[in-house]
Coordinates of N, CA and C in Angstrom, one line a residue:
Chain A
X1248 N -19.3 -19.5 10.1 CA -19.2 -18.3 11.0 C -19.3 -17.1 10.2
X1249 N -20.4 -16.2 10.2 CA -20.5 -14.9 9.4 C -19.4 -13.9 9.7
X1250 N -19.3 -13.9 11.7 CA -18.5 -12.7 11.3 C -19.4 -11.3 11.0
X1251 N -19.1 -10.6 10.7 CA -19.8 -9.1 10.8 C -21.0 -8.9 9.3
X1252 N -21.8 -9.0 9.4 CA -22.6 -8.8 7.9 C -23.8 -7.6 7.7
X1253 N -23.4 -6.9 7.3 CA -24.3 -5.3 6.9 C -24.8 -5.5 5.7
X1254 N -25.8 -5.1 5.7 CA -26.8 -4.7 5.3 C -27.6 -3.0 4.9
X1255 N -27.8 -3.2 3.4 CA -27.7 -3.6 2.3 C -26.2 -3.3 2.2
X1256 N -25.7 -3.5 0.8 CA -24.0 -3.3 0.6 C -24.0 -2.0 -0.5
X1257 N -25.4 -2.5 -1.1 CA -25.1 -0.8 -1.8 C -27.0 -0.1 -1.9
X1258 N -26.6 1.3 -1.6 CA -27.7 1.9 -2.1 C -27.7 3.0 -2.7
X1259 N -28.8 3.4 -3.5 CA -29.0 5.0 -3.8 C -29.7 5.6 -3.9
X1260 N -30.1 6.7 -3.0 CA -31.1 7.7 -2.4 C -30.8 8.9 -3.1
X1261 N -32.1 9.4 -2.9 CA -32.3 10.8 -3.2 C -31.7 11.8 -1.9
X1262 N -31.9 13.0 -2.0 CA -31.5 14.1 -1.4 C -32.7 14.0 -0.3
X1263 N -32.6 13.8 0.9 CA -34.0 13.9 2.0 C -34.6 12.6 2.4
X1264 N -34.6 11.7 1.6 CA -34.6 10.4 1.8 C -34.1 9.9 3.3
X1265 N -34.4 9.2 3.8 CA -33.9 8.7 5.0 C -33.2 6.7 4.6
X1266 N -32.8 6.4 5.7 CA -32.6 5.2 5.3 C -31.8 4.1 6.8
X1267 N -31.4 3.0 6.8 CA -30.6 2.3 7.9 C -30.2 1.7 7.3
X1268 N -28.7 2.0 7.9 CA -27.9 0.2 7.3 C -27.8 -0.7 8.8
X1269 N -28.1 -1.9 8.8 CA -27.6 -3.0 9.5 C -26.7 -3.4 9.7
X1270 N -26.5 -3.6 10.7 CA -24.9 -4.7 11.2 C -25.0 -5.7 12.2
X1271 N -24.6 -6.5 11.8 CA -25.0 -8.1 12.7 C -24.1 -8.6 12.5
X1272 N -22.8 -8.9 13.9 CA -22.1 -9.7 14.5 C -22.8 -10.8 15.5
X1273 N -22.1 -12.1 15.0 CA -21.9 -13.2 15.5 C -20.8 -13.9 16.8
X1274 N -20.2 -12.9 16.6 CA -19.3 -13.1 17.6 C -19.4 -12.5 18.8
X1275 N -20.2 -12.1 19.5 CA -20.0 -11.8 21.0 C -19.4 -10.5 21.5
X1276 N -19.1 -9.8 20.0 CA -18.5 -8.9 20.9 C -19.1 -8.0 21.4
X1277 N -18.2 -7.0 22.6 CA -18.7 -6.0 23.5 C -19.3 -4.5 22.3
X1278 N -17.9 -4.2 21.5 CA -17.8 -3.1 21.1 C -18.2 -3.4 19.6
X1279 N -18.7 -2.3 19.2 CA -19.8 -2.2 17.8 C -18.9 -0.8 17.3
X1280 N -18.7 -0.5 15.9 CA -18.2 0.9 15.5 C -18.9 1.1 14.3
X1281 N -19.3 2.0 13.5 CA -19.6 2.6 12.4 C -18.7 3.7 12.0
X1282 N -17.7 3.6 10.5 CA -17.0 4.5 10.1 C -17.5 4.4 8.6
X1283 N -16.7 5.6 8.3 CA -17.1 6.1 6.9 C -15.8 6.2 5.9
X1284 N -15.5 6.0 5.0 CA -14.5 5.5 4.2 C -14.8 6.9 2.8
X1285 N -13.6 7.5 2.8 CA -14.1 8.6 1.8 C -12.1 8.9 1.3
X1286 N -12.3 9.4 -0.1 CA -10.7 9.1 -0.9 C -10.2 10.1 -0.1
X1287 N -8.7 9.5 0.2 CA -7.7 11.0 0.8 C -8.2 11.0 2.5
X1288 N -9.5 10.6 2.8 CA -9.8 10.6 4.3 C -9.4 9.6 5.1
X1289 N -9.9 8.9 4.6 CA -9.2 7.4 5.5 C -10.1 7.0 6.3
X1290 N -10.3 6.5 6.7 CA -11.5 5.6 8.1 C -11.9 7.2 8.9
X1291 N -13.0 7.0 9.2 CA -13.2 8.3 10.4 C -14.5 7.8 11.1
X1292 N -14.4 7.5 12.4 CA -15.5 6.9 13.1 C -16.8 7.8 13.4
X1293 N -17.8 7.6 13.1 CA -19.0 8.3 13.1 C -19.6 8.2 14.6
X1294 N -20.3 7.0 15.0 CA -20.5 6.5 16.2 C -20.0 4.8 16.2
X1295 N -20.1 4.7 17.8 CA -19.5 3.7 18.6 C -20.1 3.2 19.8
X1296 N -20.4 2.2 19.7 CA -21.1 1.4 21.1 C -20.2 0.6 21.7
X1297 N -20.6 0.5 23.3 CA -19.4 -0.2 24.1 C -20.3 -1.4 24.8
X1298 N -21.4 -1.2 24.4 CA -22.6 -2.7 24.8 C -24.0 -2.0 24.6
X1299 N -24.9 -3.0 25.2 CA -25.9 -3.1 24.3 C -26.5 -2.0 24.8
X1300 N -27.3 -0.5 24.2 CA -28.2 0.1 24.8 C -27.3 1.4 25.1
X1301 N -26.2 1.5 24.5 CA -25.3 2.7 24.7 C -24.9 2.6 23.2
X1302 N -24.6 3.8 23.3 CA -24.3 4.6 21.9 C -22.9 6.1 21.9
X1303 N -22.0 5.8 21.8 CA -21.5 7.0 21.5 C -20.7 8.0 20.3
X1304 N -20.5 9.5 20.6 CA -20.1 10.5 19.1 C -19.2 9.7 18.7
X1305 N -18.9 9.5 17.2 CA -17.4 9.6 17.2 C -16.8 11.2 16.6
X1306 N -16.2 10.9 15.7 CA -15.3 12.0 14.7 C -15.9 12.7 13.9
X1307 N -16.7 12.0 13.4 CA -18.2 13.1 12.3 C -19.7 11.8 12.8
X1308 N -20.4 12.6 13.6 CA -21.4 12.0 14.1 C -23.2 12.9 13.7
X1309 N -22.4 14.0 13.1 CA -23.4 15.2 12.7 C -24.1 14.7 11.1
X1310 N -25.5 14.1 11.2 CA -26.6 14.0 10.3 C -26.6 12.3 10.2
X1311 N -26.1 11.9 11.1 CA -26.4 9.8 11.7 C -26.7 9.7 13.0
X1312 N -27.7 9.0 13.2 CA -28.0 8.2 14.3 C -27.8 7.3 14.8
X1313 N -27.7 6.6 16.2 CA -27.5 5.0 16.0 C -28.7 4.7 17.2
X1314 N -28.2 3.2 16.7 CA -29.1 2.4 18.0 C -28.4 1.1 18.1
X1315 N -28.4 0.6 19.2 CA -27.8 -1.0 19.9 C -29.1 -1.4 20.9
X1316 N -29.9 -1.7 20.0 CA -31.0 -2.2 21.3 C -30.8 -4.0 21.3
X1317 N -29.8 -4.7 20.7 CA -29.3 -6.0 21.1 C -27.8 -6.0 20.5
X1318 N -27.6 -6.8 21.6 CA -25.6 -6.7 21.3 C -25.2 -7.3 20.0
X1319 N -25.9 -7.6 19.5 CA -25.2 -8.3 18.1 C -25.5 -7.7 16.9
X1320 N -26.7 -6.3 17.2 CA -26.8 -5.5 16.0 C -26.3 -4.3 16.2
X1321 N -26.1 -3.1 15.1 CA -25.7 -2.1 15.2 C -26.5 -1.3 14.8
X1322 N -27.3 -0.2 14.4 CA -28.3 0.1 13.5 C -27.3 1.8 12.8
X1323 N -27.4 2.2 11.9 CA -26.8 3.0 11.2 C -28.0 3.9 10.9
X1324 N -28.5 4.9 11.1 CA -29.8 5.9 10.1 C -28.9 7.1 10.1
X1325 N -29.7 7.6 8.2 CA -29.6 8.9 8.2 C -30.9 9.5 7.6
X1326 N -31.2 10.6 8.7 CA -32.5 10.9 8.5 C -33.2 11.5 7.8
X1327 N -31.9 12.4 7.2 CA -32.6 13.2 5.7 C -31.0 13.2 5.0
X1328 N -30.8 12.2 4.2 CA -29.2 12.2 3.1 C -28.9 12.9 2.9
X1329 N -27.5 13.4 2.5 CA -27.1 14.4 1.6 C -26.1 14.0 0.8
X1330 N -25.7 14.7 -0.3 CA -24.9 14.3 -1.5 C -23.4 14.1 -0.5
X1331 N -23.7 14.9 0.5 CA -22.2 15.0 1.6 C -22.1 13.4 1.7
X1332 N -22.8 12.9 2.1 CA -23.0 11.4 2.7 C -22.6 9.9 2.0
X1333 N -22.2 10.7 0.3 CA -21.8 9.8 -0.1 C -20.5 9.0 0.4
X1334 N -20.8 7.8 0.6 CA -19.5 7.1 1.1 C -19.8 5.5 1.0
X1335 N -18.3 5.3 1.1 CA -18.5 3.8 1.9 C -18.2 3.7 3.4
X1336 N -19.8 3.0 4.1 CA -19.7 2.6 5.2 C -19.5 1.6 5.5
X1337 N -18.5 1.1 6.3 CA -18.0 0.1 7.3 C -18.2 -0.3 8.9
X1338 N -19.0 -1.4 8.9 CA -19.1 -1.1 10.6 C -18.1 -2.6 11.1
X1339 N -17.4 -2.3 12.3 CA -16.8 -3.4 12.8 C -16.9 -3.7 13.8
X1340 N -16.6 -4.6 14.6 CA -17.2 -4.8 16.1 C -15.3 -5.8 16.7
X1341 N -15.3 -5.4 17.7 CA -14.2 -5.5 18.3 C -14.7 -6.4 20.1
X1342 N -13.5 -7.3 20.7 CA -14.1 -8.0 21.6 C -13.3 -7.0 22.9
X1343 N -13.9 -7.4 23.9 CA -13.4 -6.6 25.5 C -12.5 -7.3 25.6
X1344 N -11.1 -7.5 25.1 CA -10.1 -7.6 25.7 C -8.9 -7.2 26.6
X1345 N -9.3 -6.2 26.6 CA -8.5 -4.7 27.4 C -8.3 -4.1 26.3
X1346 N -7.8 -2.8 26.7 CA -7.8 -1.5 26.0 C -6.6 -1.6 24.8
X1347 N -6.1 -2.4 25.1 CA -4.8 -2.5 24.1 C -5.2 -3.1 22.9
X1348 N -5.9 -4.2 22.7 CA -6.6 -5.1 21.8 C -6.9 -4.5 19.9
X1349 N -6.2 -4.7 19.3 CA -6.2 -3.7 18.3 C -7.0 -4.4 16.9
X1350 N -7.7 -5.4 17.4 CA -8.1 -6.7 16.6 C -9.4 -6.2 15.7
X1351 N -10.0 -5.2 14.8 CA -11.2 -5.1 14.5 C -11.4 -5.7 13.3
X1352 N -12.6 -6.6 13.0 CA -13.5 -7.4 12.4 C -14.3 -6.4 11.6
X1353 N -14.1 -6.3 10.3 CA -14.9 -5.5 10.1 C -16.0 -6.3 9.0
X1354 N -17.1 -5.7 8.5 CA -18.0 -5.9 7.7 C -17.6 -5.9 5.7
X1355 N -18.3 -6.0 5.4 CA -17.6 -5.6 3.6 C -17.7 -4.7 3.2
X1356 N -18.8 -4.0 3.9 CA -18.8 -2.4 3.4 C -20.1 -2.1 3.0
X1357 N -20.9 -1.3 3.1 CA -22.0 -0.3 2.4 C -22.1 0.6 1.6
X1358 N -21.7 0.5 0.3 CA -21.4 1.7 -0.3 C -23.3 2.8 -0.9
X1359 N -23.1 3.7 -0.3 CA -24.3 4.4 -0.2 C -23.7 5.9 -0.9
X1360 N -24.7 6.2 -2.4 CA -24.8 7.4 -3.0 C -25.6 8.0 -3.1
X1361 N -26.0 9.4 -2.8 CA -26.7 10.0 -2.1 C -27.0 11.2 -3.8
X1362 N -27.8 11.1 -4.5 CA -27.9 11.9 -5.7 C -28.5 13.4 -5.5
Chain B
X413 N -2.8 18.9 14.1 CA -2.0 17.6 13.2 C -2.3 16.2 13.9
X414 N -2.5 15.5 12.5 CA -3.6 14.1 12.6 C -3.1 13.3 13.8
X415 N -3.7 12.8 14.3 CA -3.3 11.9 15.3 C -2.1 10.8 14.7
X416 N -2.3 10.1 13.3 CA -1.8 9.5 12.7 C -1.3 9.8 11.2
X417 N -0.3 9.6 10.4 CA 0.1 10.0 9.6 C 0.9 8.9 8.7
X418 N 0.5 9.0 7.6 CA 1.1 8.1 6.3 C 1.2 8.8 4.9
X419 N 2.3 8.6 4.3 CA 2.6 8.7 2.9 C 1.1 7.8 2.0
X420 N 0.5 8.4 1.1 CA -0.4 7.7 0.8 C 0.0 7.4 -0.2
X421 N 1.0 7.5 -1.2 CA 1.7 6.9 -2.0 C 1.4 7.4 -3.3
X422 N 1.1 6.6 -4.6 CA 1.3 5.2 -4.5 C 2.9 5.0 -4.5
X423 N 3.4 3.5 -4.1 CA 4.2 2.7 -4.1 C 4.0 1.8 -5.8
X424 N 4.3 2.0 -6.3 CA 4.7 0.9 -7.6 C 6.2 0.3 -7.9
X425 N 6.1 -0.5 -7.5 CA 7.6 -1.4 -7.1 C 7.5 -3.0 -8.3
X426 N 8.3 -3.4 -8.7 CA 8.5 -4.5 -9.7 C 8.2 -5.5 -8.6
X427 N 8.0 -6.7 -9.0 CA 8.0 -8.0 -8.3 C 9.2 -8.6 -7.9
X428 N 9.1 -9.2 -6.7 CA 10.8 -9.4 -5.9 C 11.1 -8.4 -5.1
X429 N 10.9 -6.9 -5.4 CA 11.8 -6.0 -4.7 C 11.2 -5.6 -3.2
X430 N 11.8 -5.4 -2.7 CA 11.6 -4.8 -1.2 C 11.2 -3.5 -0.9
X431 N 10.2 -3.1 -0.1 CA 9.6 -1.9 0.1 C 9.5 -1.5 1.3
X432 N 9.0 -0.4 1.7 CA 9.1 0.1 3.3 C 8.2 1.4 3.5
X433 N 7.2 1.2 4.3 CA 6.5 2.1 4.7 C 6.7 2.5 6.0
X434 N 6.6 3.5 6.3 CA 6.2 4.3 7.6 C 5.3 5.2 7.9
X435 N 5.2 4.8 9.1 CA 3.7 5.8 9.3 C 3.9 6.5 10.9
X436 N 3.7 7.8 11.3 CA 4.2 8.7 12.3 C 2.5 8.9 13.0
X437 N 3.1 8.7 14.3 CA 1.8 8.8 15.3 C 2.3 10.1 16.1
X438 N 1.1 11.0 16.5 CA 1.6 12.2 17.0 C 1.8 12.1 18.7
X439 N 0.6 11.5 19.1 CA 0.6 11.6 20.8 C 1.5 10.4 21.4
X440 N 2.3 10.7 22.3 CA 3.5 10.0 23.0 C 2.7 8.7 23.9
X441 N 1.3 9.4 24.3 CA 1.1 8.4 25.1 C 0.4 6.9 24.0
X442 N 0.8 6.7 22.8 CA 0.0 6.0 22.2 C 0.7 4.4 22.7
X443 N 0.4 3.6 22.7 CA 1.1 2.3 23.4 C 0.9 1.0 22.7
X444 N 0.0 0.6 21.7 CA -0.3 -0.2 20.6 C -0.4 0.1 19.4
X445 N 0.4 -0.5 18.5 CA 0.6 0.0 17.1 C 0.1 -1.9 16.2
X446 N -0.5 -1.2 15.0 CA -1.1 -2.4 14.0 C -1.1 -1.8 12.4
X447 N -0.8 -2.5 12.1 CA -0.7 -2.8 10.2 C -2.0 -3.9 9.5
X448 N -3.0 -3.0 9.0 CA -4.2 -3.5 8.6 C -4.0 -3.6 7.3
X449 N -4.2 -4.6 6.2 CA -4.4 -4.6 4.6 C -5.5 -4.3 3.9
X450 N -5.6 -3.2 3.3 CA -7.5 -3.3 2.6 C -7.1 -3.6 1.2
X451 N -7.4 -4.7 0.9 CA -7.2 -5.0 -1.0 C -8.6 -3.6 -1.3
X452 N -8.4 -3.8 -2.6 CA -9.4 -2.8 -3.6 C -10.8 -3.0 -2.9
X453 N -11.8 -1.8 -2.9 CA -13.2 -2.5 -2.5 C -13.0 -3.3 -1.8
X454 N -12.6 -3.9 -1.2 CA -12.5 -4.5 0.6 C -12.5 -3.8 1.7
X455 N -12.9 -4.9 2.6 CA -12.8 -4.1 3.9 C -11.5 -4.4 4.5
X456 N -11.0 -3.5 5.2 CA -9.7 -3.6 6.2 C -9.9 -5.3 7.1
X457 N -8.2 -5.9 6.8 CA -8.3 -6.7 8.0 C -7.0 -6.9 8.6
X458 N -6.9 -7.1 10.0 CA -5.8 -7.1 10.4 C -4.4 -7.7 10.1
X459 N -3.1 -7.0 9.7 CA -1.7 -7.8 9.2 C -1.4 -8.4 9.9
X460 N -0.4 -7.7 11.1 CA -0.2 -7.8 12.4 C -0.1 -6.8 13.4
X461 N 0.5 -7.1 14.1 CA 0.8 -6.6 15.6 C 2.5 -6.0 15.1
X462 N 2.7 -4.8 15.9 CA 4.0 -4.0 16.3 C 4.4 -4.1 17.6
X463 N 5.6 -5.0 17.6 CA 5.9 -4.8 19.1 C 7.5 -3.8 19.3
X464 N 7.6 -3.5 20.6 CA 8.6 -2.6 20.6 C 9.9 -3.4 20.3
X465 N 10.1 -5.3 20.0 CA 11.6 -5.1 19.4 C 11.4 -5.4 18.2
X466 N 10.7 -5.5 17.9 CA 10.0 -5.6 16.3 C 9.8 -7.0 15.9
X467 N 9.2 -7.0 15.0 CA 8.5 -8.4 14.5 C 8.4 -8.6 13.2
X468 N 8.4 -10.0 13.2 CA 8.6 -10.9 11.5 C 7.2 -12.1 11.4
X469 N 7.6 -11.4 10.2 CA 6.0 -12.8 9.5 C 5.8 -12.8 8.4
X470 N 6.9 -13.9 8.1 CA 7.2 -14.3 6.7 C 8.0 -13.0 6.2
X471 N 7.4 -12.8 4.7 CA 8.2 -11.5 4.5 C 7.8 -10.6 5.1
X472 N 7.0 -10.1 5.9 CA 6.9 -8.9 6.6 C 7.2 -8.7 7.7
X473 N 8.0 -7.7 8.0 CA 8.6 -7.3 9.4 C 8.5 -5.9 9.5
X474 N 7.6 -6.3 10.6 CA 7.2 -4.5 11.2 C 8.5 -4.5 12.5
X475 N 8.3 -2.4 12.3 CA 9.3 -2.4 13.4 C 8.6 -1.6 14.4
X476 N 9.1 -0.4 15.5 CA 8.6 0.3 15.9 C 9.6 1.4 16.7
X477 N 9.7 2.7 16.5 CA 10.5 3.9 17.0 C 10.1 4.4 17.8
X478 N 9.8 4.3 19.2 CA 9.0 5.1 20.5 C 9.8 6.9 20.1
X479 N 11.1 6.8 20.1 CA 11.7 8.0 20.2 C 11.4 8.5 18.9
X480 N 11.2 8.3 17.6 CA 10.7 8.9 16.8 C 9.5 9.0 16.8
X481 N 9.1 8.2 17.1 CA 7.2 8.0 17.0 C 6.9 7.6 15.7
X482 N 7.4 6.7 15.1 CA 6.9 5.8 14.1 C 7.1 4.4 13.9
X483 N 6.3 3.9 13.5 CA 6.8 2.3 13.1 C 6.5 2.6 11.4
X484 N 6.8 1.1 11.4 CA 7.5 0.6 9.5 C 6.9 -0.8 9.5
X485 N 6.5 -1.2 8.6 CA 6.6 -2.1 7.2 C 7.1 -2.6 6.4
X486 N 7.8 -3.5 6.4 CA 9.2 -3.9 5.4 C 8.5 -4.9 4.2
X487 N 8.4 -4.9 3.7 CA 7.7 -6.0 2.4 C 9.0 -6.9 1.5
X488 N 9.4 -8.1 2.1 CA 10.7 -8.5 0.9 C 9.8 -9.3 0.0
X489 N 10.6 -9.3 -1.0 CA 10.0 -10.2 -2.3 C 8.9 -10.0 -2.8
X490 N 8.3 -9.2 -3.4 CA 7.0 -8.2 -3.1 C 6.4 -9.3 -4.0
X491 N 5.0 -9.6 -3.5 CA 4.2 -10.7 -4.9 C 3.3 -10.1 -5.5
X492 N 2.8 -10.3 -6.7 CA 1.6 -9.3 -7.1 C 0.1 -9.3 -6.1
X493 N 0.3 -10.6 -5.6 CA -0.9 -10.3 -4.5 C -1.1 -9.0 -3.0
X494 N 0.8 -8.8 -3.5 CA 0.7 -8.2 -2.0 C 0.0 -6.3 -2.4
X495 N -0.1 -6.4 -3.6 CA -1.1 -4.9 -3.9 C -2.2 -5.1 -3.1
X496 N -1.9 -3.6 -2.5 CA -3.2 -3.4 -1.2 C -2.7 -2.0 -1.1
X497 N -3.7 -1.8 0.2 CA -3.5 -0.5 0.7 C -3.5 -0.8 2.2
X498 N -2.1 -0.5 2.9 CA -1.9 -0.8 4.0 C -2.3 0.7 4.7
X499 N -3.0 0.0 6.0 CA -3.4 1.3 7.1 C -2.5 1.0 8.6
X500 N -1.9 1.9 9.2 CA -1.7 2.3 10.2 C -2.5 2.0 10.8
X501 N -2.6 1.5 12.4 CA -3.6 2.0 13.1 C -3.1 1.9 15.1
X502 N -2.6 3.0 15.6 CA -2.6 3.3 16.6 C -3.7 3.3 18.2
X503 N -3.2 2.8 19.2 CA -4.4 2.5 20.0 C -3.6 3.5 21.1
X504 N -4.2 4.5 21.9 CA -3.9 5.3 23.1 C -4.4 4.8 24.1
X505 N -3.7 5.3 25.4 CA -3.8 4.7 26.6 C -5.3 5.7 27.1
X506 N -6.5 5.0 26.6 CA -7.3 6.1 27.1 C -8.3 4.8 27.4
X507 N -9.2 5.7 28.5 CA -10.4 4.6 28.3 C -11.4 4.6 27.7
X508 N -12.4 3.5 27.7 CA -13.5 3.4 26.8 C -12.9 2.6 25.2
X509 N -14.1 2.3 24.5 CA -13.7 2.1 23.3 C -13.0 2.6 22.1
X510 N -13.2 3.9 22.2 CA -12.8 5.1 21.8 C -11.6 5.3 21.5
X511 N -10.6 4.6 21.2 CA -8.9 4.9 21.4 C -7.8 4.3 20.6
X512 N -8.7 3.7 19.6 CA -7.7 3.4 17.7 C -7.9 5.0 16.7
X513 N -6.7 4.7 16.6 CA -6.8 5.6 15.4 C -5.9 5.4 14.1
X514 N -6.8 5.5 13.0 CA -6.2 5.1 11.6 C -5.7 5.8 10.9
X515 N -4.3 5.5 10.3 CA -4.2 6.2 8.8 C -4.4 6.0 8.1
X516 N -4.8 7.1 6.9 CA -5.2 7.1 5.8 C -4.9 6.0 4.3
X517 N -3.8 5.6 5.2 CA -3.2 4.2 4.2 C -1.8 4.7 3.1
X518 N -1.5 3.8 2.7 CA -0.5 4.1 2.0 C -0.6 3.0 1.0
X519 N -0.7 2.9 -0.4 CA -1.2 2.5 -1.7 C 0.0 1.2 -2.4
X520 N 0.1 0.5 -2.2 CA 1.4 -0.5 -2.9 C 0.5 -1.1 -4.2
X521 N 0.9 -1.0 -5.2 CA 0.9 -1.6 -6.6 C 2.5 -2.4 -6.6
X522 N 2.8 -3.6 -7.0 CA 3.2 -4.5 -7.3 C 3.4 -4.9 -8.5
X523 N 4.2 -4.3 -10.0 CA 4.6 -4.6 -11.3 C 4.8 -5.4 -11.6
X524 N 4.6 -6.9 -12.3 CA 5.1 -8.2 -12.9 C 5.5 -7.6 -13.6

């Protein structure tokens, strides 16, 4: 059982560069997240899907895209990088068990440097 | 002021000893509370669950303060495995997916 697996885990781009990272859950679930991991900041959700074909902001959503065109992927782009963007990305996917459910599955991480 | 809040530490404590984190959530209506571990370069995964009379698992017993607005962390007998970085993470009574919120973590090193 994989469990959440992104793709690639590390990269490095230039400034303007564009790129996607992957996320492929195995488990069924409803909800899909993409966050960004930066020192002193702590997790901060970028975008968030709640099923297939929806997409929504999260907390810093300003210079990422997303897409969910099948429930088991997540798609991550940024369409022109910036040195801002350096981070580690994490995407997790969580199942519909009501709102209370605090269970997230996450991926191993993406770490992406943006030169 | 953050939705969630933690001492980010570090914690450097000898092995055996007992430790104790807390972490303060701001909005009253928040109604599920969770304790995530991220070892180094790892990704976050879930410790346990905070219930309102509190809870044990193994050495760890979380608590939880409605009237203060925090819960805790207790670590007895600390092992060198147990170096991580523990996250907060609060869920609000809101709809949609949208309704965890993390802290920043709080840092434990473990001394042999």
């Amino acid at each position: 059982n994989a469990g959440v697996t992104q793709t690639p885990k590390f990269r490095v781009l230039k400034t303007g560069q564009s790129m996607t990272l992957l996320c492929a859950q195995d488990m069924n679930h409803e909800y899909m997240y993409w966050y960004r991991q930066d020192p002193g900041m702590g997790l901060r959700l970028i975008h968030y899907s709640v099923g297939e074909g929806t997409t929504a902001k999260g907390e810093v959503p300003d210079g990422y895209n997303v897409s969910r065109l099948k429930k088991q992927n997540f798609l991550l782009g940024l369409e022109s990088a910036a040195p801002s963007q350096t981070s580690v990305y994490f995407c997790a996917s969580r199942p519909d068990r009501g709102r209370q459910n605090g269970e997230l599955f996450f991926g191993e991480g993406s770490r992406l440097t943006v030169l | 002021r953050k939705e969630v809040e933690q001492d980010p530490g570090p914690f450097n404590v000898p092995e055996g000893a007992t430790v104790a984190f807390n972490c303060t959530y701001s909005n009253s209506a928040s109604q599920s509370f969770f304790w995530y571990r991220q070892d180094c370069r790892k990704e976050p995964k879930l410790l346990m669950s905070v219930y309102s009379s509190g809870n044990e698992d193994g050495r760890f017993t979380a608590q939880l303060n409605r009237a203060s607005q925090y819960i805790s962390l207790l670590i007895r007998d600390s092992k060198l495995s147990d170096s991580a970085t523990y996250l907060c993470v609060v869920i609000r009574t809101q709809t949609g997916a949208n309704n965890l919120f993390f802290g920043t973590g709080t840092r434990l090193t473990v001394i042999p």
